[in-house]
Amino acid sequence: MCSLYNEDCLQTLSRFEDNSIDCVITDPPYSGLNAKGKVGASRFDQSEHHIEFDDMSERAFLLFIKPIFRELYRVMKLGSHLYCFTDWKQLRNMADCLELASFKIVNIVCWDKGHFGMGAGYRSQSEYLLVFSKGIPNTFNLKNVGNVIKTARAKDTIHPHQKPTDLLKILVENSTLEGDLIYDPFAGSCSTLKTAKAMNRNCIGSELSKEYCQSFANYENGLLL
Ligand SMILES: C[S@@+](CC[C@H](N)C(=O)[O-])C[C@H]1O[C@@H](n2cnc3c(N)ncnc32)[C@H](O)[C@@H]1O
């Protein structure tokens, strides 16, 4: 099964039973791409690529994410792992919100993209992956992965925040087995779903944008709901 709901993730979450999801891998809107004057907004034209809820203040973000993390906690199985991408600016906020929702911190992984982006000063070469669990974390499957992972940015992207398959593969392999169910509440280009499906995991995603959902509908065997 590999399905995408074109709706607010809170609506999708309300469809799930308690303790039914084996792993969450997600990337909430956080970088302010829509914000005017953002440095390094990449090749994606801001007017063409509006990212839903991407320009919230810190307080607005807290109010937005709180009920979503609470619902994720309800639907995840005991011991399951939650991965949440974030940048250095939102890292503290995001970690606090996860803890407030009762998740336990397991680690913080630095994704080293190999090259820094636009701007000046300490130009951004990394993103962070918060690794949390519901209760005591299940044992990870891989023994040889450090908490700095170097992989190139995604190529041939259709989404400004698209994550690379090589990185997602490590998370899927480390935290799930074939047949497990992975959920991504902020699916974007569906990179998580496509990686999970290629690795014989079941997957469900939610995405508000019709445009990104349409690209998923064109994807082989992807079911758009
Ligand atoms: C940072 S992007 C995810 C990018 C994704 N990781 C990828 O590799 O393409 C966040 C996505 O969440 C979507 N989004 C924002 N608020 C949402 C909500 N309440 N429910 C579902 N999707 C939402 C946005 O439209 C955006 O595409």
mmCIF file of C-alpha atoms and ligand atoms in Angstrom:
data_model
loop_
_atom_site.group_PDB
_atom_site.id
_atom_site.type_symbol
_atom_site.label_atom_id
_atom_site.label_comp_id
_atom_site.label_asym_id
_atom_site.label_seq_id
_atom_site.Cartn_x
_atom_site.Cartn_y
_atom_site.Cartn_z
ATOM 1 C CA MET A 1 0.000 0.000 0.000
ATOM 2 C CA CYS A 2 1.255 3.492 -0.883
ATOM 3 C CA SER A 3 -1.354 6.253 -0.559
ATOM 4 C CA LEU A 4 -1.388 10.015 -0.439
ATOM 5 C CA TYR A 5 -4.221 12.091 1.005
ATOM 6 C CA ASN A 6 -4.599 15.556 -0.524
ATOM 7 C CA GLU A 7 -5.731 17.153 2.739
ATOM 8 C CA ASP A 8 -4.587 18.636 6.030
ATOM 9 C CA CYS A 9 -2.587 16.037 7.939
ATOM 10 C CA LEU A 10 -4.814 16.443 10.998
ATOM 11 C CA GLN A 11 -7.673 15.089 8.923
ATOM 12 C CA THR A 12 -5.592 12.093 7.828
ATOM 13 C CA LEU A 13 -4.411 11.522 11.379
ATOM 14 C CA SER A 14 -8.026 11.311 12.560
ATOM 15 C CA ARG A 15 -8.464 8.266 10.274
ATOM 16 C CA PHE A 16 -5.752 6.251 12.076
ATOM 17 C CA GLU A 17 -6.310 3.897 15.003
ATOM 18 C CA ASP A 18 -4.203 4.348 18.147
ATOM 19 C CA ASN A 19 -0.787 2.576 18.010
ATOM 20 C CA SER A 20 -1.002 1.712 14.305
ATOM 21 C CA ILE A 21 2.039 3.397 12.672
ATOM 22 C CA ASP A 22 5.511 1.792 12.708
ATOM 23 C CA CYS A 23 7.552 4.900 11.854
ATOM 24 C CA VAL A 24 7.138 8.592 10.996
ATOM 25 C CA ILE A 25 9.581 10.351 8.694
ATOM 26 C CA THR A 26 8.677 13.956 8.087
ATOM 27 C CA ASP A 27 9.752 17.439 7.179
ATOM 28 C CA PRO A 28 7.361 20.116 8.483
ATOM 29 C CA PRO A 29 7.172 23.505 6.775
ATOM 30 C CA TYR A 30 9.804 25.632 8.553
ATOM 31 C CA SER A 31 12.241 27.440 6.343
ATOM 32 C CA GLY A 32 10.336 30.566 5.409
ATOM 33 C CA LEU A 33 10.801 30.174 1.642
ATOM 34 C CA ASN A 34 7.696 32.288 1.151
ATOM 35 C CA ALA A 35 9.040 35.045 3.384
ATOM 36 C CA LYS A 36 10.036 38.161 1.491
ATOM 37 C CA GLY A 37 13.748 38.823 1.146
ATOM 38 C CA LYS A 38 14.872 35.330 2.092
ATOM 39 C CA VAL A 39 18.471 34.819 1.037
ATOM 40 C CA GLY A 40 19.256 31.750 -0.981
ATOM 41 C CA ALA A 41 15.749 30.865 -2.092
ATOM 42 C CA SER A 42 17.256 28.659 -4.820
ATOM 43 C CA ARG A 43 16.047 28.201 -8.371
ATOM 44 C CA PHE A 44 12.428 27.840 -7.235
ATOM 45 C CA ASP A 45 10.463 30.962 -8.062
ATOM 46 C CA GLN A 46 8.679 32.000 -4.863
ATOM 47 C CA SER A 47 5.508 33.035 -6.675
ATOM 48 C CA GLU A 48 5.247 29.706 -8.494
ATOM 49 C CA HIS A 49 6.254 27.509 -5.582
ATOM 50 C CA HIS A 50 4.190 28.612 -2.651
ATOM 51 C CA ILE A 51 4.763 26.234 0.261
ATOM 52 C CA GLU A 52 1.762 25.944 2.551
ATOM 53 C CA PHE A 53 2.405 27.245 6.096
ATOM 54 C CA ASP A 54 6.070 27.993 5.331
ATOM 55 C CA ASP A 55 6.227 31.533 6.681
ATOM 56 C CA MET A 56 4.962 31.249 10.237
ATOM 57 C CA SER A 57 6.364 33.153 13.183
ATOM 58 C CA GLU A 58 7.887 30.955 15.902
ATOM 59 C CA ARG A 59 4.770 31.313 18.015
ATOM 60 C CA ALA A 60 2.479 30.523 15.109
ATOM 61 C CA PHE A 61 4.608 27.456 14.371
ATOM 62 C CA LEU A 62 4.211 26.215 17.956
ATOM 63 C CA LEU A 63 0.440 26.554 17.745
ATOM 64 C CA PHE A 64 0.380 24.894 14.311
ATOM 65 C CA ILE A 65 2.558 21.891 15.147
ATOM 66 C CA LYS A 66 1.368 21.111 18.693
ATOM 67 C CA PRO A 67 -1.879 19.259 17.811
ATOM 68 C CA ILE A 68 -0.119 17.445 14.960
ATOM 69 C CA PHE A 69 2.646 16.073 17.205
ATOM 70 C CA ARG A 70 0.023 15.084 19.832
ATOM 71 C CA GLU A 71 -1.872 13.123 17.184
ATOM 72 C CA LEU A 72 1.340 11.517 15.893
ATOM 73 C CA TYR A 73 2.045 10.338 19.414
ATOM 74 C CA ARG A 74 -1.409 8.752 19.633
ATOM 75 C CA VAL A 75 -1.143 6.849 16.342
ATOM 76 C CA MET A 76 2.455 5.628 16.636
ATOM 77 C CA LYS A 77 3.291 2.236 18.119
ATOM 78 C CA LEU A 78 5.170 2.022 21.414
ATOM 79 C CA GLY A 79 8.931 2.017 20.747
ATOM 80 C CA SER A 80 8.566 3.352 17.194
ATOM 81 C CA HIS A 81 10.907 6.017 15.823
ATOM 82 C CA LEU A 82 10.012 9.493 14.578
ATOM 83 C CA TYR A 83 12.377 11.442 12.286
ATOM 84 C CA CYS A 84 11.827 15.149 11.842
ATOM 85 C CA PHE A 85 13.926 17.307 9.497
ATOM 86 C CA THR A 86 14.693 20.823 10.626
ATOM 87 C CA ASP A 87 17.228 23.600 10.111
ATOM 88 C CA TRP A 88 19.453 25.178 12.774
ATOM 89 C CA LYS A 89 16.994 28.023 13.361
ATOM 90 C CA GLN A 90 14.012 25.807 14.177
ATOM 91 C CA LEU A 91 15.947 22.998 15.852
ATOM 92 C CA ARG A 92 15.343 24.076 19.473
ATOM 93 C CA ASN A 93 11.702 24.912 18.838
ATOM 94 C CA MET A 94 11.009 21.674 17.029
ATOM 95 C CA ALA A 95 12.720 19.544 19.704
ATOM 96 C CA ASP A 96 10.754 21.335 22.452
ATOM 97 C CA CYS A 97 7.471 20.743 20.619
ATOM 98 C CA LEU A 98 8.251 17.026 20.263
ATOM 99 C CA GLU A 99 9.076 16.743 23.954
ATOM 100 C CA LEU A 100 5.886 18.580 24.877
ATOM 101 C CA ALA A 101 3.983 15.952 22.901
ATOM 102 C CA SER A 102 5.636 13.265 25.134
ATOM 103 C CA PHE A 103 8.173 11.953 22.601
ATOM 104 C CA LYS A 104 11.629 10.996 23.955
ATOM 105 C CA ILE A 105 14.759 12.330 22.307
ATOM 106 C CA VAL A 106 17.045 9.614 20.922
ATOM 107 C CA ASN A 107 19.597 11.575 18.877
ATOM 108 C CA ILE A 108 20.193 14.523 16.565
ATOM 109 C CA VAL A 109 21.652 13.627 13.199
ATOM 110 C CA CYS A 110 23.485 16.196 11.121
ATOM 111 C CA TRP A 111 22.848 15.866 7.392
ATOM 112 C CA ASP A 112 25.991 17.197 5.709
ATOM 113 C CA LYS A 113 25.054 18.217 2.169
ATOM 114 C CA GLY A 114 28.688 18.391 1.089
ATOM 115 C CA HIS A 115 28.532 21.998 -0.210
ATOM 116 C CA PHE A 116 27.261 25.181 1.348
ATOM 117 C CA GLY A 117 24.380 27.226 -0.059
ATOM 118 C CA MET A 118 23.976 30.915 -0.904
ATOM 119 C CA GLY A 119 24.516 33.768 1.537
ATOM 120 C CA ALA A 120 27.383 34.989 3.694
ATOM 121 C CA GLY A 121 28.966 34.195 7.047
ATOM 122 C CA TYR A 122 28.463 30.598 8.094
ATOM 123 C CA ARG A 123 26.778 29.502 4.910
ATOM 124 C CA SER A 124 24.420 26.619 5.408
ATOM 125 C CA GLN A 125 25.782 23.205 4.544
ATOM 126 C CA SER A 126 23.676 21.144 6.908
ATOM 127 C CA GLU A 127 20.212 20.255 8.000
ATOM 128 C CA TYR A 128 19.284 18.331 11.109
ATOM 129 C CA LEU A 129 17.233 15.273 11.742
ATOM 130 C CA LEU A 130 15.649 14.989 15.156
ATOM 131 C CA VAL A 131 15.355 11.338 16.124
ATOM 132 C CA PHE A 132 12.641 10.756 18.728
ATOM 133 C CA SER A 133 10.692 7.738 19.932
ATOM 134 C CA LYS A 134 7.402 6.918 21.567
ATOM 135 C CA GLY A 135 8.575 5.432 24.866
ATOM 136 C CA ILE A 136 11.786 3.405 25.033
ATOM 137 C CA PRO A 137 13.061 3.215 21.437
ATOM 138 C CA ASN A 138 13.094 -0.087 19.581
ATOM 139 C CA THR A 139 16.592 -1.263 18.622
ATOM 140 C CA PHE A 140 17.874 0.258 15.395
ATOM 141 C CA ASN A 141 18.581 -2.248 12.614
ATOM 142 C CA LEU A 142 21.907 -0.760 11.428
ATOM 143 C CA LYS A 143 25.072 -0.848 13.512
ATOM 144 C CA ASN A 144 27.355 1.207 11.284
ATOM 145 C CA VAL A 145 25.666 4.613 10.962
ATOM 146 C CA GLY A 146 27.079 7.692 12.705
ATOM 147 C CA ASN A 147 25.133 10.835 13.580
ATOM 148 C CA VAL A 148 26.695 12.822 10.750
ATOM 149 C CA ILE A 149 25.486 11.569 7.386
ATOM 150 C CA LYS A 150 26.956 13.019 4.235
ATOM 151 C CA THR A 151 24.827 12.739 1.091
ATOM 152 C CA ALA A 152 24.324 15.147 -1.784
ATOM 153 C CA ARG A 153 21.132 17.176 -2.123
ATOM 154 C CA ALA A 154 18.303 15.601 -4.152
ATOM 155 C CA LYS A 155 18.710 15.884 -7.927
ATOM 156 C CA ASP A 156 16.031 16.715 -10.538
ATOM 157 C CA THR A 157 13.823 18.140 -7.829
ATOM 158 C CA ILE A 158 10.187 19.165 -8.144
ATOM 159 C CA HIS A 159 9.971 20.580 -4.597
ATOM 160 C CA PRO A 160 12.256 23.228 -3.027
ATOM 161 C CA HIS A 161 12.672 21.111 0.139
ATOM 162 C CA GLN A 162 12.933 17.710 -1.518
ATOM 163 C CA LYS A 163 15.024 15.248 0.467
ATOM 164 C CA PRO A 164 17.460 12.826 -1.201
ATOM 165 C CA THR A 165 16.575 9.167 -1.549
ATOM 166 C CA ASP A 166 20.048 8.051 -0.367
ATOM 167 C CA LEU A 167 19.463 9.681 3.012
ATOM 168 C CA LEU A 168 15.859 8.501 3.367
ATOM 169 C CA LYS A 169 16.896 4.915 2.570
ATOM 170 C CA ILE A 170 19.140 4.854 5.652
ATOM 171 C CA LEU A 171 16.264 5.965 7.913
ATOM 172 C CA VAL A 172 13.823 3.470 6.428
ATOM 173 C CA GLU A 173 16.296 0.612 6.750
ATOM 174 C CA ASN A 174 17.374 1.575 10.253
ATOM 175 C CA SER A 175 13.891 1.867 11.751
ATOM 176 C CA THR A 176 11.538 -0.455 9.850
ATOM 177 C CA LEU A 177 11.175 -3.908 8.340
ATOM 178 C CA GLU A 178 9.497 -4.954 5.104
ATOM 179 C CA GLY A 179 5.709 -4.631 5.396
ATOM 180 C CA ASP A 180 5.860 -1.963 8.138
ATOM 181 C CA LEU A 181 3.760 1.197 7.797
ATOM 182 C CA ILE A 182 5.510 4.575 7.467
ATOM 183 C CA TYR A 183 3.576 7.866 7.643
ATOM 184 C CA ASP A 184 4.673 11.308 6.393
ATOM 185 C CA PRO A 185 2.237 14.091 7.384
ATOM 186 C CA PHE A 186 4.024 16.703 5.203
ATOM 187 C CA ALA A 187 4.752 14.674 2.091
ATOM 188 C CA GLY A 188 5.775 17.431 -0.390
ATOM 189 C CA SER A 189 7.210 15.689 -3.444
ATOM 190 C CA CYS A 190 6.544 12.316 -1.716
ATOM 191 C CA SER A 191 10.235 11.469 -1.453
ATOM 192 C CA THR A 192 9.561 9.517 1.777
ATOM 193 C CA LEU A 193 6.669 7.605 0.244
ATOM 194 C CA LYS A 194 8.568 6.718 -2.922
ATOM 195 C CA THR A 195 11.613 5.549 -0.943
ATOM 196 C CA ALA A 196 9.453 3.483 1.430
ATOM 197 C CA LYS A 197 7.570 1.868 -1.424
ATOM 198 C CA ALA A 198 10.796 0.997 -3.275
ATOM 199 C CA MET A 199 11.933 -0.756 -0.080
ATOM 200 C CA ASN A 200 8.716 -2.799 0.245
ATOM 201 C CA ARG A 201 7.310 -0.820 3.146
ATOM 202 C CA ASN A 202 3.691 0.366 3.278
ATOM 203 C CA CYS A 203 3.344 4.122 3.312
ATOM 204 C CA ILE A 204 0.774 6.865 3.736
ATOM 205 C CA GLY A 205 1.279 10.580 3.250
ATOM 206 C CA SER A 206 -0.666 13.826 3.550
ATOM 207 C CA GLU A 207 -0.024 16.889 1.426
ATOM 208 C CA LEU A 208 -2.083 20.081 1.142
ATOM 209 C CA SER A 209 -0.792 21.214 -2.227
ATOM 210 C CA LYS A 210 -2.739 19.911 -5.253
ATOM 211 C CA GLU A 211 0.301 20.473 -7.455
ATOM 212 C CA TYR A 212 2.558 18.082 -5.508
ATOM 213 C CA CYS A 213 -0.252 15.563 -5.109
ATOM 214 C CA GLN A 214 -0.739 15.553 -8.857
ATOM 215 C CA SER A 215 2.901 14.630 -9.410
ATOM 216 C CA PHE A 216 2.344 11.686 -7.070
ATOM 217 C CA ALA A 217 -0.760 10.571 -8.977
ATOM 218 C CA ASN A 218 1.427 10.257 -12.061
ATOM 219 C CA TYR A 219 3.843 8.084 -10.094
ATOM 220 C CA GLU A 220 3.649 4.366 -10.804
ATOM 221 C CA ASN A 221 1.083 2.661 -8.517
ATOM 222 C CA GLY A 222 0.696 5.718 -6.308
ATOM 223 C CA LEU A 223 -2.860 6.018 -4.993
ATOM 224 C CA LEU A 224 -4.089 9.593 -4.601
ATOM 225 C CA LEU A 225 -7.064 9.934 -2.240
HETATM 226 C C1 LIG B 1 9.147 21.021 3.885
HETATM 227 S S1 LIG B 1 7.948 20.462 2.752
HETATM 228 C C2 LIG B 1 8.207 18.700 2.630
HETATM 229 C C3 LIG B 1 9.153 18.322 1.533
HETATM 230 C C4 LIG B 1 9.363 16.824 1.442
HETATM 231 N N1 LIG B 1 10.158 16.323 2.541
HETATM 232 C C5 LIG B 1 10.044 16.416 0.139
HETATM 233 O O1 LIG B 1 11.064 15.706 0.166
HETATM 234 O O2 LIG B 1 9.545 16.821 -0.923
HETATM 235 C C6 LIG B 1 6.477 20.576 3.694
HETATM 236 C C7 LIG B 1 5.207 20.269 2.914
HETATM 237 O O3 LIG B 1 4.107 20.237 3.837
HETATM 238 C C8 LIG B 1 2.941 20.713 3.169
HETATM 239 N N2 LIG B 1 2.008 21.113 4.244
HETATM 240 C C9 LIG B 1 2.031 22.242 4.997
HETATM 241 N N3 LIG B 1 1.068 22.205 5.926
HETATM 242 C C10 LIG B 1 0.422 21.010 5.788
HETATM 243 C C11 LIG B 1 -0.660 20.380 6.482
HETATM 244 N N4 LIG B 1 -1.266 20.967 7.505
HETATM 245 N N5 LIG B 1 -1.045 19.135 6.073
HETATM 246 C C12 LIG B 1 -0.433 18.535 5.015
HETATM 247 N N6 LIG B 1 0.586 19.081 4.313
HETATM 248 C C13 LIG B 1 1.015 20.307 4.698
HETATM 249 C C14 LIG B 1 3.446 21.843 2.289
HETATM 250 O O4 LIG B 1 2.573 22.034 1.193
HETATM 251 C C15 LIG B 1 4.845 21.307 1.865
HETATM 252 O O5 LIG B 1 4.805 20.697 0.591
#
